[in-house]
Short mmCIF file of C-alpha atoms and ligand atoms in Angstrom, two decimals:
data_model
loop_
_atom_site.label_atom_id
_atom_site.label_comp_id
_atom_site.label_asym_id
_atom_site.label_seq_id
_atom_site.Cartn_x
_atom_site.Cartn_y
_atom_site.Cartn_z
CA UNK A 25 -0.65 -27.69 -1.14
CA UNK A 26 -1.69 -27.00 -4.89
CA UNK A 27 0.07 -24.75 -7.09
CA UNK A 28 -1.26 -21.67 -5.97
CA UNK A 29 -1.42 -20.90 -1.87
CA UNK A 30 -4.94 -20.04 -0.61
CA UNK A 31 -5.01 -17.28 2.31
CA UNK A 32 -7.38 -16.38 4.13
CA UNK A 33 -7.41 -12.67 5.21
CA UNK A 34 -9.68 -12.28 8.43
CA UNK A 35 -11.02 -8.38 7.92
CA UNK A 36 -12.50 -5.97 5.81
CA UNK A 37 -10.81 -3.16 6.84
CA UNK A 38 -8.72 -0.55 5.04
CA UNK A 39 -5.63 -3.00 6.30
CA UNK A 40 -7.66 -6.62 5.36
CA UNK A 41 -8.81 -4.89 2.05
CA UNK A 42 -5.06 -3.79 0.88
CA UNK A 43 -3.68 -7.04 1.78
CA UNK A 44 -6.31 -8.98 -0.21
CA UNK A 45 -5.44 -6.89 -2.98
CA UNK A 46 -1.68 -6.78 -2.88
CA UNK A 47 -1.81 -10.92 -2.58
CA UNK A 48 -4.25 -11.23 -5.73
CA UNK A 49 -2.12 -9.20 -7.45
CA UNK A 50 0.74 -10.65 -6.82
CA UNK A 51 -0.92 -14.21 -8.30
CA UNK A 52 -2.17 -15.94 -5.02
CA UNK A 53 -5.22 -17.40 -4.42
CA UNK A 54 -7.10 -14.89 -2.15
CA UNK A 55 -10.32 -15.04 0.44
CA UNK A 56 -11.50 -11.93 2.48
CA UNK A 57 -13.95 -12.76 4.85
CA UNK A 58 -15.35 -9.44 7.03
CA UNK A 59 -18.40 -10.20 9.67
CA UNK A 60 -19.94 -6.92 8.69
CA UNK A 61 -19.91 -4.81 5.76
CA UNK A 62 -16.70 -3.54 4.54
CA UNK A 63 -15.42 -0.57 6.93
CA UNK A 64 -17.23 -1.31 9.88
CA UNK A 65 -14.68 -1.33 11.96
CA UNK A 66 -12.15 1.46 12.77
CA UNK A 67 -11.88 2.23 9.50
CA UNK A 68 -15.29 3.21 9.22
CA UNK A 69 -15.42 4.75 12.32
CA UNK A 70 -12.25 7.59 12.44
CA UNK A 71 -11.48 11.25 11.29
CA UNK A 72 -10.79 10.37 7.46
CA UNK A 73 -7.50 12.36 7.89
CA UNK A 74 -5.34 11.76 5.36
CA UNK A 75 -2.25 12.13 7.55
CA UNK A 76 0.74 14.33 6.31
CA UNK A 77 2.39 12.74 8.99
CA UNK A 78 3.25 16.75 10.79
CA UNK A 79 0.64 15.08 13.67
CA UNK A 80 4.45 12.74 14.08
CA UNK A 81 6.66 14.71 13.33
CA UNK A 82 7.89 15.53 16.98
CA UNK A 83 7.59 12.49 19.38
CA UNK A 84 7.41 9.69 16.40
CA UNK A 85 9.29 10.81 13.13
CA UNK A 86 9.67 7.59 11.61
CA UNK A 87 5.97 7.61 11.66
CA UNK A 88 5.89 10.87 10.35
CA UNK A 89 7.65 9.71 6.95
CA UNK A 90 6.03 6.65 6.87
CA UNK A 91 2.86 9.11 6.24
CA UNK A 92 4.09 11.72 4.32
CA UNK A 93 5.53 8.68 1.63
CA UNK A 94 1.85 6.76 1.61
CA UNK A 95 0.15 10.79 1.52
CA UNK A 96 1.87 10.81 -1.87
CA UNK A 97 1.15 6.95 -2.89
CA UNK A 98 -2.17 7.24 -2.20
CA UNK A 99 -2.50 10.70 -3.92
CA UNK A 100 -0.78 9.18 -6.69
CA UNK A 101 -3.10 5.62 -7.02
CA UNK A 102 -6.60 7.04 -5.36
CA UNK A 103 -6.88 10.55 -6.34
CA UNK A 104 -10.54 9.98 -6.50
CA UNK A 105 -10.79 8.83 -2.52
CA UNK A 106 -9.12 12.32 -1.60
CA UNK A 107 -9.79 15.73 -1.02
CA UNK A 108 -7.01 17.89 -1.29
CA UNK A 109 -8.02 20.90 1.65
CA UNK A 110 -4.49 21.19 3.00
CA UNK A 111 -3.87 21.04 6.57
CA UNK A 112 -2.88 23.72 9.10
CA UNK A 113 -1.51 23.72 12.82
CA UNK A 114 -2.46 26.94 14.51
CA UNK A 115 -1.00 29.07 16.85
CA UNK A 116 -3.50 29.56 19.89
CA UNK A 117 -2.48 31.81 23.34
CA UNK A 118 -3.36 28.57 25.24
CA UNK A 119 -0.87 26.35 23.98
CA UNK A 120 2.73 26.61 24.06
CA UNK A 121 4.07 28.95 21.58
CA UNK A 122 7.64 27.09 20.98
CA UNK A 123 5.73 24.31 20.15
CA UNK A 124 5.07 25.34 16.91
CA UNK A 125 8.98 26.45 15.96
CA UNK A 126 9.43 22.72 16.93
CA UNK A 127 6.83 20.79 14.76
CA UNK A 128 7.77 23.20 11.78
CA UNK A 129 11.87 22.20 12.52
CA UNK A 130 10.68 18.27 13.19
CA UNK A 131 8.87 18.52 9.77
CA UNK A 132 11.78 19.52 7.63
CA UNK A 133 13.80 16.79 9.59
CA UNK A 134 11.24 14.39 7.99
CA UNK A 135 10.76 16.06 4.70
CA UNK A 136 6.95 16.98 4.81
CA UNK A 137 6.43 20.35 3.15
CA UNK A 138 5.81 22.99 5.63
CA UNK A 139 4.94 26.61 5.08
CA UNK A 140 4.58 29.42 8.22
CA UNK A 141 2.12 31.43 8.14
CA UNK A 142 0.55 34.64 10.04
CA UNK A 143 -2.68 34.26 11.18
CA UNK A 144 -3.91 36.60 8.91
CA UNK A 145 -2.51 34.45 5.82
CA UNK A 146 -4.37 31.43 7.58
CA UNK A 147 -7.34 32.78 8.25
CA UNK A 148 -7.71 33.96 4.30
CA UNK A 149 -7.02 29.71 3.83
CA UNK A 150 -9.59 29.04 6.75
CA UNK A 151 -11.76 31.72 7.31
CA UNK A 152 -13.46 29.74 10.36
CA UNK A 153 -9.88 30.31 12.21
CA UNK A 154 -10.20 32.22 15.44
CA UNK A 155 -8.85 35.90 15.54
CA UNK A 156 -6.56 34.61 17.95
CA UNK A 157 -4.80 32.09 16.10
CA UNK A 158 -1.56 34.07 15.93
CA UNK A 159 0.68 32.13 13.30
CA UNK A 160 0.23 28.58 11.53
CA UNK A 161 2.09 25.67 9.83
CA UNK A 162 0.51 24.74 6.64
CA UNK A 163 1.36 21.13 5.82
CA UNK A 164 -0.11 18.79 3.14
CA UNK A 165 -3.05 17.23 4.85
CA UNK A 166 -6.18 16.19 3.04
CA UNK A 167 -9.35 14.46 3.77
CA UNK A 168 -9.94 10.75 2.85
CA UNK A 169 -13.36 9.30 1.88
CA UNK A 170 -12.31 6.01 3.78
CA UNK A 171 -15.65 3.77 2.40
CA UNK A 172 -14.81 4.77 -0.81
CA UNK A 173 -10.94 3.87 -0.62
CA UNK A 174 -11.82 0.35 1.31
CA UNK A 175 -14.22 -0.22 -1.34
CA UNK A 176 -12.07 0.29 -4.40
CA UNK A 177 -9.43 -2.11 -2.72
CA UNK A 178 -11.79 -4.58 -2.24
CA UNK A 179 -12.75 -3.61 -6.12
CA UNK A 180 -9.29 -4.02 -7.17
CA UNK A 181 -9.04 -7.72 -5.13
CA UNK A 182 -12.04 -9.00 -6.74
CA UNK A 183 -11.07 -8.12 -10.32
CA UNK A 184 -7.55 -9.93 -9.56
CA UNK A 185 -9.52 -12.91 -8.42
CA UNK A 186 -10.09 -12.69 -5.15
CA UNK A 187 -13.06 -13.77 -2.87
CA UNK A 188 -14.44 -10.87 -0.91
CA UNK A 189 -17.30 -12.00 1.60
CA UNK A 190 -18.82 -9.12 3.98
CA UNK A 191 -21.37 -10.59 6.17
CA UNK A 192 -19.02 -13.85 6.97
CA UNK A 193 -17.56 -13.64 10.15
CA UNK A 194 -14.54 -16.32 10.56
CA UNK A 195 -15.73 -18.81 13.63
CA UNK A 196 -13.21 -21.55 13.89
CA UNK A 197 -9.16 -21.86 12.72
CA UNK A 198 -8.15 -25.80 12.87
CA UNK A 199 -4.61 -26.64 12.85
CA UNK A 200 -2.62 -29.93 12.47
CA UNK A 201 0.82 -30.94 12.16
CA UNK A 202 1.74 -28.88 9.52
CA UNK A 203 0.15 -25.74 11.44
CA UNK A 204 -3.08 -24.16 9.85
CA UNK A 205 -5.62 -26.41 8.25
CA UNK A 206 -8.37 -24.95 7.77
CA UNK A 207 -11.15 -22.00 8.74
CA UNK A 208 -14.82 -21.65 9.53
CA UNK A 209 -16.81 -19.31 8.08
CA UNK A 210 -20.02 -18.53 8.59
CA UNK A 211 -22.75 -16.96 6.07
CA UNK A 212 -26.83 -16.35 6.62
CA UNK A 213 -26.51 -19.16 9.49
CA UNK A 214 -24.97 -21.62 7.63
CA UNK A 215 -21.12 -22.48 8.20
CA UNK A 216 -18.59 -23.98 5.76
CA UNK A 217 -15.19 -25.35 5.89
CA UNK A 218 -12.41 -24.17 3.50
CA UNK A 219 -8.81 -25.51 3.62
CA UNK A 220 -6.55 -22.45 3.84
CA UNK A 221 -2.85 -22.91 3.54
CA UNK A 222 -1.96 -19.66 5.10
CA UNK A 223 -4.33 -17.12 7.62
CA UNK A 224 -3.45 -13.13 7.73
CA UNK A 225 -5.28 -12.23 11.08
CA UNK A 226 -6.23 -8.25 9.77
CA UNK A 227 -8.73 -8.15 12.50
CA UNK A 228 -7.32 -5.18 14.52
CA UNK A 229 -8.78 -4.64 17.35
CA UNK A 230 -10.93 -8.46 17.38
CA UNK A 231 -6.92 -9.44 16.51
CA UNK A 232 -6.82 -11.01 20.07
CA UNK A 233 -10.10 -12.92 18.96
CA UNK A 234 -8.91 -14.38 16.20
CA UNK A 235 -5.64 -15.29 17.09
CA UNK A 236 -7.12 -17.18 20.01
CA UNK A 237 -9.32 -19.46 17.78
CA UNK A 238 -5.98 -20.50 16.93
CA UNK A 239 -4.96 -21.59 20.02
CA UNK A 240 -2.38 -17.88 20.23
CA UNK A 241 -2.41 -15.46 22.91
CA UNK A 242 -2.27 -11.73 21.21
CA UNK A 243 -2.88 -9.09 23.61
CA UNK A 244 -4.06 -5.59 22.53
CA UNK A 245 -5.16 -2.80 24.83
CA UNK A 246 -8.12 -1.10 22.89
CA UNK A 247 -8.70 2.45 23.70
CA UNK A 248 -11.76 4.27 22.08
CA UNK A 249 -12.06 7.29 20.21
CA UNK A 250 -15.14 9.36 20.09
CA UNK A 251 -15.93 11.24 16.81
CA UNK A 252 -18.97 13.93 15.89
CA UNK A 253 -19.90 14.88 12.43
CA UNK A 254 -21.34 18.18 12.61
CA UNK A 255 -22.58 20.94 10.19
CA UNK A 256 -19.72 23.74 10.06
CA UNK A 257 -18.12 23.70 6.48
CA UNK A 258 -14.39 24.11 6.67
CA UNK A 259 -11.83 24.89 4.25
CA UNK A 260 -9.33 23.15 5.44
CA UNK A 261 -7.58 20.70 8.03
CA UNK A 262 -7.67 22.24 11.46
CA UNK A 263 -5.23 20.94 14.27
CA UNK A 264 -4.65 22.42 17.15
CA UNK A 265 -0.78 22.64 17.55
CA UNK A 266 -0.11 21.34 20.86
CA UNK A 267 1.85 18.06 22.31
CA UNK A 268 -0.90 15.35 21.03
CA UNK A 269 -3.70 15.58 23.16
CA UNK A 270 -7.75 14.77 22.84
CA UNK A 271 -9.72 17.39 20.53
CA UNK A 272 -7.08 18.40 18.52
CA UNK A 273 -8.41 17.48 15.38
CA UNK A 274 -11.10 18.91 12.57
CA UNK A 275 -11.42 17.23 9.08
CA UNK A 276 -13.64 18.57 6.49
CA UNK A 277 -15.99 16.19 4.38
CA UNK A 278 -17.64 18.20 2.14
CA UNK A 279 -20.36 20.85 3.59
CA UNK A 280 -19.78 18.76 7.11
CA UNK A 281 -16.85 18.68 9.38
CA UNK A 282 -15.69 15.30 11.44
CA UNK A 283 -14.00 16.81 14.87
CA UNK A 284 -11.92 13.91 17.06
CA UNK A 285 -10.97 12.35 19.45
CA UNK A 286 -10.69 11.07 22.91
CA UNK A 287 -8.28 8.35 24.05
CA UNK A 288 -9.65 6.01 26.64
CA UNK A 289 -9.13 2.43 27.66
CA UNK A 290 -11.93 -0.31 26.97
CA UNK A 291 -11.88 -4.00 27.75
CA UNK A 292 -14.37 -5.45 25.23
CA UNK A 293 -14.41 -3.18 21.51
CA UNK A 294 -17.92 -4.42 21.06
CA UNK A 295 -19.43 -3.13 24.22
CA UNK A 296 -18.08 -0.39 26.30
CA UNK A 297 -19.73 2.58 27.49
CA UNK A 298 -20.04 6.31 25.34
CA UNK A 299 -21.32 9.26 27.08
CA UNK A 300 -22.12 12.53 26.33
CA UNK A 301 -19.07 14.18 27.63
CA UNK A 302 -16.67 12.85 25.53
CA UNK A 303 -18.64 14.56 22.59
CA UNK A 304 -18.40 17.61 24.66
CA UNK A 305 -14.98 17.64 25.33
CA UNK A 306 -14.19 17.27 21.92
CA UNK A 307 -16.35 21.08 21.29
CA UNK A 308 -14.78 23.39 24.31
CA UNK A 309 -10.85 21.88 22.68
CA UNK A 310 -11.38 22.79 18.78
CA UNK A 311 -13.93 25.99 19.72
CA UNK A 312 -10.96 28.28 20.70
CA UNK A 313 -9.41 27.70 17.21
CA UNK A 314 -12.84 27.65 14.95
CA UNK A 315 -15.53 29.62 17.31
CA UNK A 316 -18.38 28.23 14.32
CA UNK A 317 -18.55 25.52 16.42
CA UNK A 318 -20.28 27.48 18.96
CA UNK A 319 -23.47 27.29 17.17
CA UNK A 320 -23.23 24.08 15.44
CA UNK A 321 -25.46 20.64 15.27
CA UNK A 322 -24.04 17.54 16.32
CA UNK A 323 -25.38 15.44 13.19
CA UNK A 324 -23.83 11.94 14.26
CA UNK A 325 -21.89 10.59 17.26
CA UNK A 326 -19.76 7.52 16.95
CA UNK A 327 -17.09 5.89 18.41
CA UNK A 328 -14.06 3.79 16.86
CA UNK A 329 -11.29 1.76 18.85
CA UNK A 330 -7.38 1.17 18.34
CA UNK A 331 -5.73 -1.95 18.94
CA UNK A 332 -3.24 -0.60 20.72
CA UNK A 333 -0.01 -2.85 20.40
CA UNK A 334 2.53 -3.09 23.00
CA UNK A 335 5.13 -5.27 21.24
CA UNK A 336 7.64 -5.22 24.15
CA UNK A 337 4.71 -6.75 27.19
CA UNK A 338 3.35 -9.01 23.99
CA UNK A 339 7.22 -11.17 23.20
CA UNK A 340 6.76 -9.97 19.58
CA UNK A 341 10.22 -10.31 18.81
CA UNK A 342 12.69 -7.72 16.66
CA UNK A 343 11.78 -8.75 13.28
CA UNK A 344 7.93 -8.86 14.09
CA UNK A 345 7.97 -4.77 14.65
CA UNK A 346 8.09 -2.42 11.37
CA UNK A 347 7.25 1.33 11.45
CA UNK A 348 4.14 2.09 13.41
CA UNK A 349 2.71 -1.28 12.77
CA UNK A 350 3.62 -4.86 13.77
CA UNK A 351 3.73 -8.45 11.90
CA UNK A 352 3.56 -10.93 14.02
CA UNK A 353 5.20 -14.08 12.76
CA UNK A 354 3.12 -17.28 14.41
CA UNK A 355 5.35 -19.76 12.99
CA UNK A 356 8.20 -18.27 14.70
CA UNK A 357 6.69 -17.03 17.80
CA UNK A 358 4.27 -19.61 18.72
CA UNK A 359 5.16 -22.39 16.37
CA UNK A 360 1.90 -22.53 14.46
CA UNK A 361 2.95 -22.07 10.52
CA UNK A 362 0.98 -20.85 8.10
CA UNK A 363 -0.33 -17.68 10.21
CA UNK A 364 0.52 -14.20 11.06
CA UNK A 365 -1.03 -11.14 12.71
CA UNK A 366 -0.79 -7.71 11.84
CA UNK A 367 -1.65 -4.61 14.28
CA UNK A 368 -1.15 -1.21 14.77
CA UNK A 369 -0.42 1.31 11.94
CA UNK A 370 -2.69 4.01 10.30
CA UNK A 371 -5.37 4.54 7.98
CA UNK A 372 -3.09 6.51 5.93
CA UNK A 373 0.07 4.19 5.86
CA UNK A 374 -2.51 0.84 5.34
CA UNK A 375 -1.02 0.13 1.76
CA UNK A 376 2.41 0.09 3.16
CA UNK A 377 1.91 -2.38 5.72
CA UNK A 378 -0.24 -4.46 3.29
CA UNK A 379 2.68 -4.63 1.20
CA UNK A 380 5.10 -5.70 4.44
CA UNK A 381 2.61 -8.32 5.07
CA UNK A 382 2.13 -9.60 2.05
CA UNK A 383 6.11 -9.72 1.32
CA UNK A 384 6.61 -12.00 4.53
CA UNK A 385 3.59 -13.95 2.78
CA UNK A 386 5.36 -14.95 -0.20
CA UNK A 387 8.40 -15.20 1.43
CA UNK A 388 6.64 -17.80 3.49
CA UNK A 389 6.19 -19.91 0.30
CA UNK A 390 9.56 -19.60 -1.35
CA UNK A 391 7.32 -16.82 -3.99
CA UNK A 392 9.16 -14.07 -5.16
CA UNK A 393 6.70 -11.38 -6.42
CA UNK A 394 6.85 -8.18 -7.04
CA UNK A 395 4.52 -5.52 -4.91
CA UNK A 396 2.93 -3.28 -7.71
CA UNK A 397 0.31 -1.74 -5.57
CA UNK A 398 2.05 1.86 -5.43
CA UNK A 399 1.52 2.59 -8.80
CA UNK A 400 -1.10 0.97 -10.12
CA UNK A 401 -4.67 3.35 -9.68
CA UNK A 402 -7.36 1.92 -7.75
CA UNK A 403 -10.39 1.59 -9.29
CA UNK A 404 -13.46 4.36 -9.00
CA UNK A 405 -11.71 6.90 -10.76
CA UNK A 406 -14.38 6.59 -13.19
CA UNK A 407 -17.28 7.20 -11.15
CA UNK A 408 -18.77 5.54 -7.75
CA UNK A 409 -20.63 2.69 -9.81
CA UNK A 410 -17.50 1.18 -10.35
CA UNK A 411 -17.79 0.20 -7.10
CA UNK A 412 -20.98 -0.89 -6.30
CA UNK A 413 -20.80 -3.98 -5.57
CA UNK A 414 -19.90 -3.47 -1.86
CA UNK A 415 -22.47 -2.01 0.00
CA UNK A 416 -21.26 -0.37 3.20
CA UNK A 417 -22.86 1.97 6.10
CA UNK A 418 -21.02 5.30 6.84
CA UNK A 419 -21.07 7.49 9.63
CA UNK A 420 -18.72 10.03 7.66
CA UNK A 421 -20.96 11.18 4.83
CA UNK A 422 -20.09 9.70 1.29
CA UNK A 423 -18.87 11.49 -1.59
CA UNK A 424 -21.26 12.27 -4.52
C1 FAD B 20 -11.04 7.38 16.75
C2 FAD B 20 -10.04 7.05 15.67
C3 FAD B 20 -9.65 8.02 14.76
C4 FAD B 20 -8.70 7.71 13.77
N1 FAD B 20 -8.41 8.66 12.83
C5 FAD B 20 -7.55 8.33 11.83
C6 FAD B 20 -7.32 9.27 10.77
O1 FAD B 20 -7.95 10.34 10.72
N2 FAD B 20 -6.41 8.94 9.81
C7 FAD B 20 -5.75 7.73 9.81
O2 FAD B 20 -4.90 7.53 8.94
N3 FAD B 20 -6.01 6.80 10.77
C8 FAD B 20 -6.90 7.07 11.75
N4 FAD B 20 -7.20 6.14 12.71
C9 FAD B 20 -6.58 4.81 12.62
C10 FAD B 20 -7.32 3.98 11.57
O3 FAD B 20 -8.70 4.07 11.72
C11 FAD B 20 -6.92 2.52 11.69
O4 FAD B 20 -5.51 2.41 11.74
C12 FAD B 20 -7.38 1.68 10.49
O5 FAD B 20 -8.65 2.05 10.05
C13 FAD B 20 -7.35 0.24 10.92
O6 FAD B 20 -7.86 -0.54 9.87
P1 FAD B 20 -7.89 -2.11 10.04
O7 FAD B 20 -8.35 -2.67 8.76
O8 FAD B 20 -6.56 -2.58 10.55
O9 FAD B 20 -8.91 -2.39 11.24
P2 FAD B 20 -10.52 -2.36 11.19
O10 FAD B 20 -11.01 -1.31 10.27
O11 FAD B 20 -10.99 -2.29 12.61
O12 FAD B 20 -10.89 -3.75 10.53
C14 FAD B 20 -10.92 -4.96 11.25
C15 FAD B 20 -12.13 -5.73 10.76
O13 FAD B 20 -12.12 -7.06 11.27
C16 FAD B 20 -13.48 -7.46 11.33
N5 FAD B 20 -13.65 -8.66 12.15
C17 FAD B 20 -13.64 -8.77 13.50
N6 FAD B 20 -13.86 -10.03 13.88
C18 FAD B 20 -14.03 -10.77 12.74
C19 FAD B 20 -14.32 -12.14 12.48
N7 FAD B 20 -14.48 -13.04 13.47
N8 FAD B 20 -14.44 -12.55 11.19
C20 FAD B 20 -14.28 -11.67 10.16
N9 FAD B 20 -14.03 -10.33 10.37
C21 FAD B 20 -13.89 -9.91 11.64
C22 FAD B 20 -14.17 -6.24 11.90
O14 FAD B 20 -15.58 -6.26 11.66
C23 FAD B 20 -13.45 -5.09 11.19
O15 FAD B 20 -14.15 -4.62 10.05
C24 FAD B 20 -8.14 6.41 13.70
C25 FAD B 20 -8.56 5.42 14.62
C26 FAD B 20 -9.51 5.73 15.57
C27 FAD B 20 -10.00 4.65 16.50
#
């Protein structure tokens, strides 16, 4: 090994992205290689909630403040990635009434600043609200451009040294003795071998994929989540505030809202069936609350897919599983050093498992280096040309 470790981080997602960045900042010798454009996979393809973590609050609280801490990281460090509409839960006749006493109790219990509100006071925040939308919990939701935010890590990576390459997918992991060797990459048809003395596997839900050209067995269950981006302007955050359940969810991006999601099992996240009454489903559950949607054009379907991690059927053991998200150690769990897998986790808390990652990283190599990631700004605060050097392909609409 020379001086300086080379990883390889497999994905250019929001997760592959912060990692990439957090290790080049931290001094290491950093590649990135994505098989598409940046954000083309789930991160490209999800609500762009920026999560105050109240969705949590009741059945998953340490969830819940692993949100509402990132909420005010990212706030902090990407101000320019954000819009700050506020979030409410509303109060609707068909859903359980002490539902809403609950979440507002379960948010205090996890420190996320909640407000009640009538349904007058909410409607004057959101005048799409139903007039039946009795009373609502106004929590500190936003919306997140999620191209931009991927972008400026990636940004951020590059100007700390790193390699990023969209368009390479990874092909082949070799190991020896000593564990991981080297990787495969492949770029306009033509393949190359680079020696790699450690590979993060931030593929999430092609995780299983790349673990296995490694000779490891990681097993996901990938569920799929349909999305529409349609025309109604909104205010605000709308969720419906019921126990978690499909069509709950509206996020505003600019003059266009993004309403989500279903939650069904898929074998294959490359191929798997989408039909038209997903997108359906997701209308008759958030027209109650915002009856605009009545009349409104479907601009855009699309589809994104969790890699759902069950740690407990997978033998991750105890110290593989942190908040929400799991590292999965391959030198201890399948005796292949020099690898590790990460899975699970949000959009919204991706810097904070970057950082977990890229701690056991270090701590791999005997490094001990400080994670400076929270408070140092991403770059794009100064305009979007700051970051054009990543070209990517949204369904959300971007920013001007
Ligand atoms: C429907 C839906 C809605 C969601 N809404 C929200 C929300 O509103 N707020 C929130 O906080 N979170 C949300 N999430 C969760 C969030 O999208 C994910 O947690 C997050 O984006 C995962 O990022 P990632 O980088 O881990 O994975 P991904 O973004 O999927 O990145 C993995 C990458 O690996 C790449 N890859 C695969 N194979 C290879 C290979 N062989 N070589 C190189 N690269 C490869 C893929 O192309 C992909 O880009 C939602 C998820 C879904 C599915």
């Amino acid at each position: 090994m020379g001086e300086t470790p080379h990883v390889l981080v497999v994905g250019g997602g929001a997760t592959g992205t912060g990692i990439a960045r957090d290790l080049a900042m931290r001094g290491l010798d950093v590649t990135l290689a994505e098989r598409g454009p940046l954000a083309s996979g789930a991160t490209g393809r999800m609500h762009g909630l920026l999560h105050s973590g109240a969705r949590y609050a009741v059945a998953d609280p340490e969830s819940a403040r692993a949100c509402i801490a990132e909420n005010d990281v990212l706030r902090s460090i990407a101000d320019h990635c954000i819009d700050d509409t506020g979030g409410l839960f509303v109060q609707h006749p068909d859903d359980p009434p002490e539902y809403l006493d609950r979440k507002r109790e379960a948010c205090r219990e996890c420190s996320i600043p909640v407000e009640e509100l009538s349904g007058r006071e909410a409607r004057e925040r959101e005048p799409n609200l139903s007039k039946d939308v009795s009373r609502a919990l106004a929590v500190p939701d936003g919306a997140v451009d999620p191209y931009r935010l991927t972008v400026a890590n990636a940004t951020s990576a590059q100007r700390h040294g790193a390699d990023i390459l969209p368009g390479t997918p990874v092909t082949n992991l070799e190991t020896d003795d000593d564990g991981i060797a080297s990787a495969t990459l492949r770029s306009n048809d033509a393949t190359s071998t680079v020696d790699v003395e450690y590979v993060v596997n931030a593929a999430g839900a092609w995780a299983p994929d790349i673990a296995a050209l490694a000779g490891i067995d990681v097993s996901t269950r990938p569920t799929k989540g349909a999305l529409v981006l349609t025309d109604v302007e909104s205010a605000t955050v709308v969720n419906r505030c019921r126990p978690k359940a499909e069509g709950d969810i509206l996020v505003p991006h600019g003059t266009r809202a993004v309403l989500g999601a279903t939650d069904v099992p898929v074998e294959d996240p490359d191929e798997f069936p989408t039909n038209d009454d997903e997108i359906e489903l997701l209308f008759e559950e958030l027209e109650p609350v915002v009856p605009a949607l009545e009349n409104a054009q479907a601009i855009e379907t699309f589809w994104g897919v969790r890699p759902l991690f069950d740690p407990a059927k997978d033998g991750a053991v105890a110290g593989d599983i942190t908040r929400g998200f799991t590292v999965l150690d391959h030198e201890r769990r399948d005796d292949c050093p020099g690898m590790s897998t990460v899975v699970g986790g949000k959009f919204t808390t991706h810097r904070q498992m970057a950082e977990a990652v890229s701690d056991h990283v270090c701590a791999s190599f005997g490094l001990d280096r400080e994670c400076e990631t929270a408070s140092t700004p991403l770059p794009g605060g100064g305009g979007t040309p700051e970051l054009a050097s990543f070209p990517v392909e949204p369904p959300i609409p971007e920013w001007s």
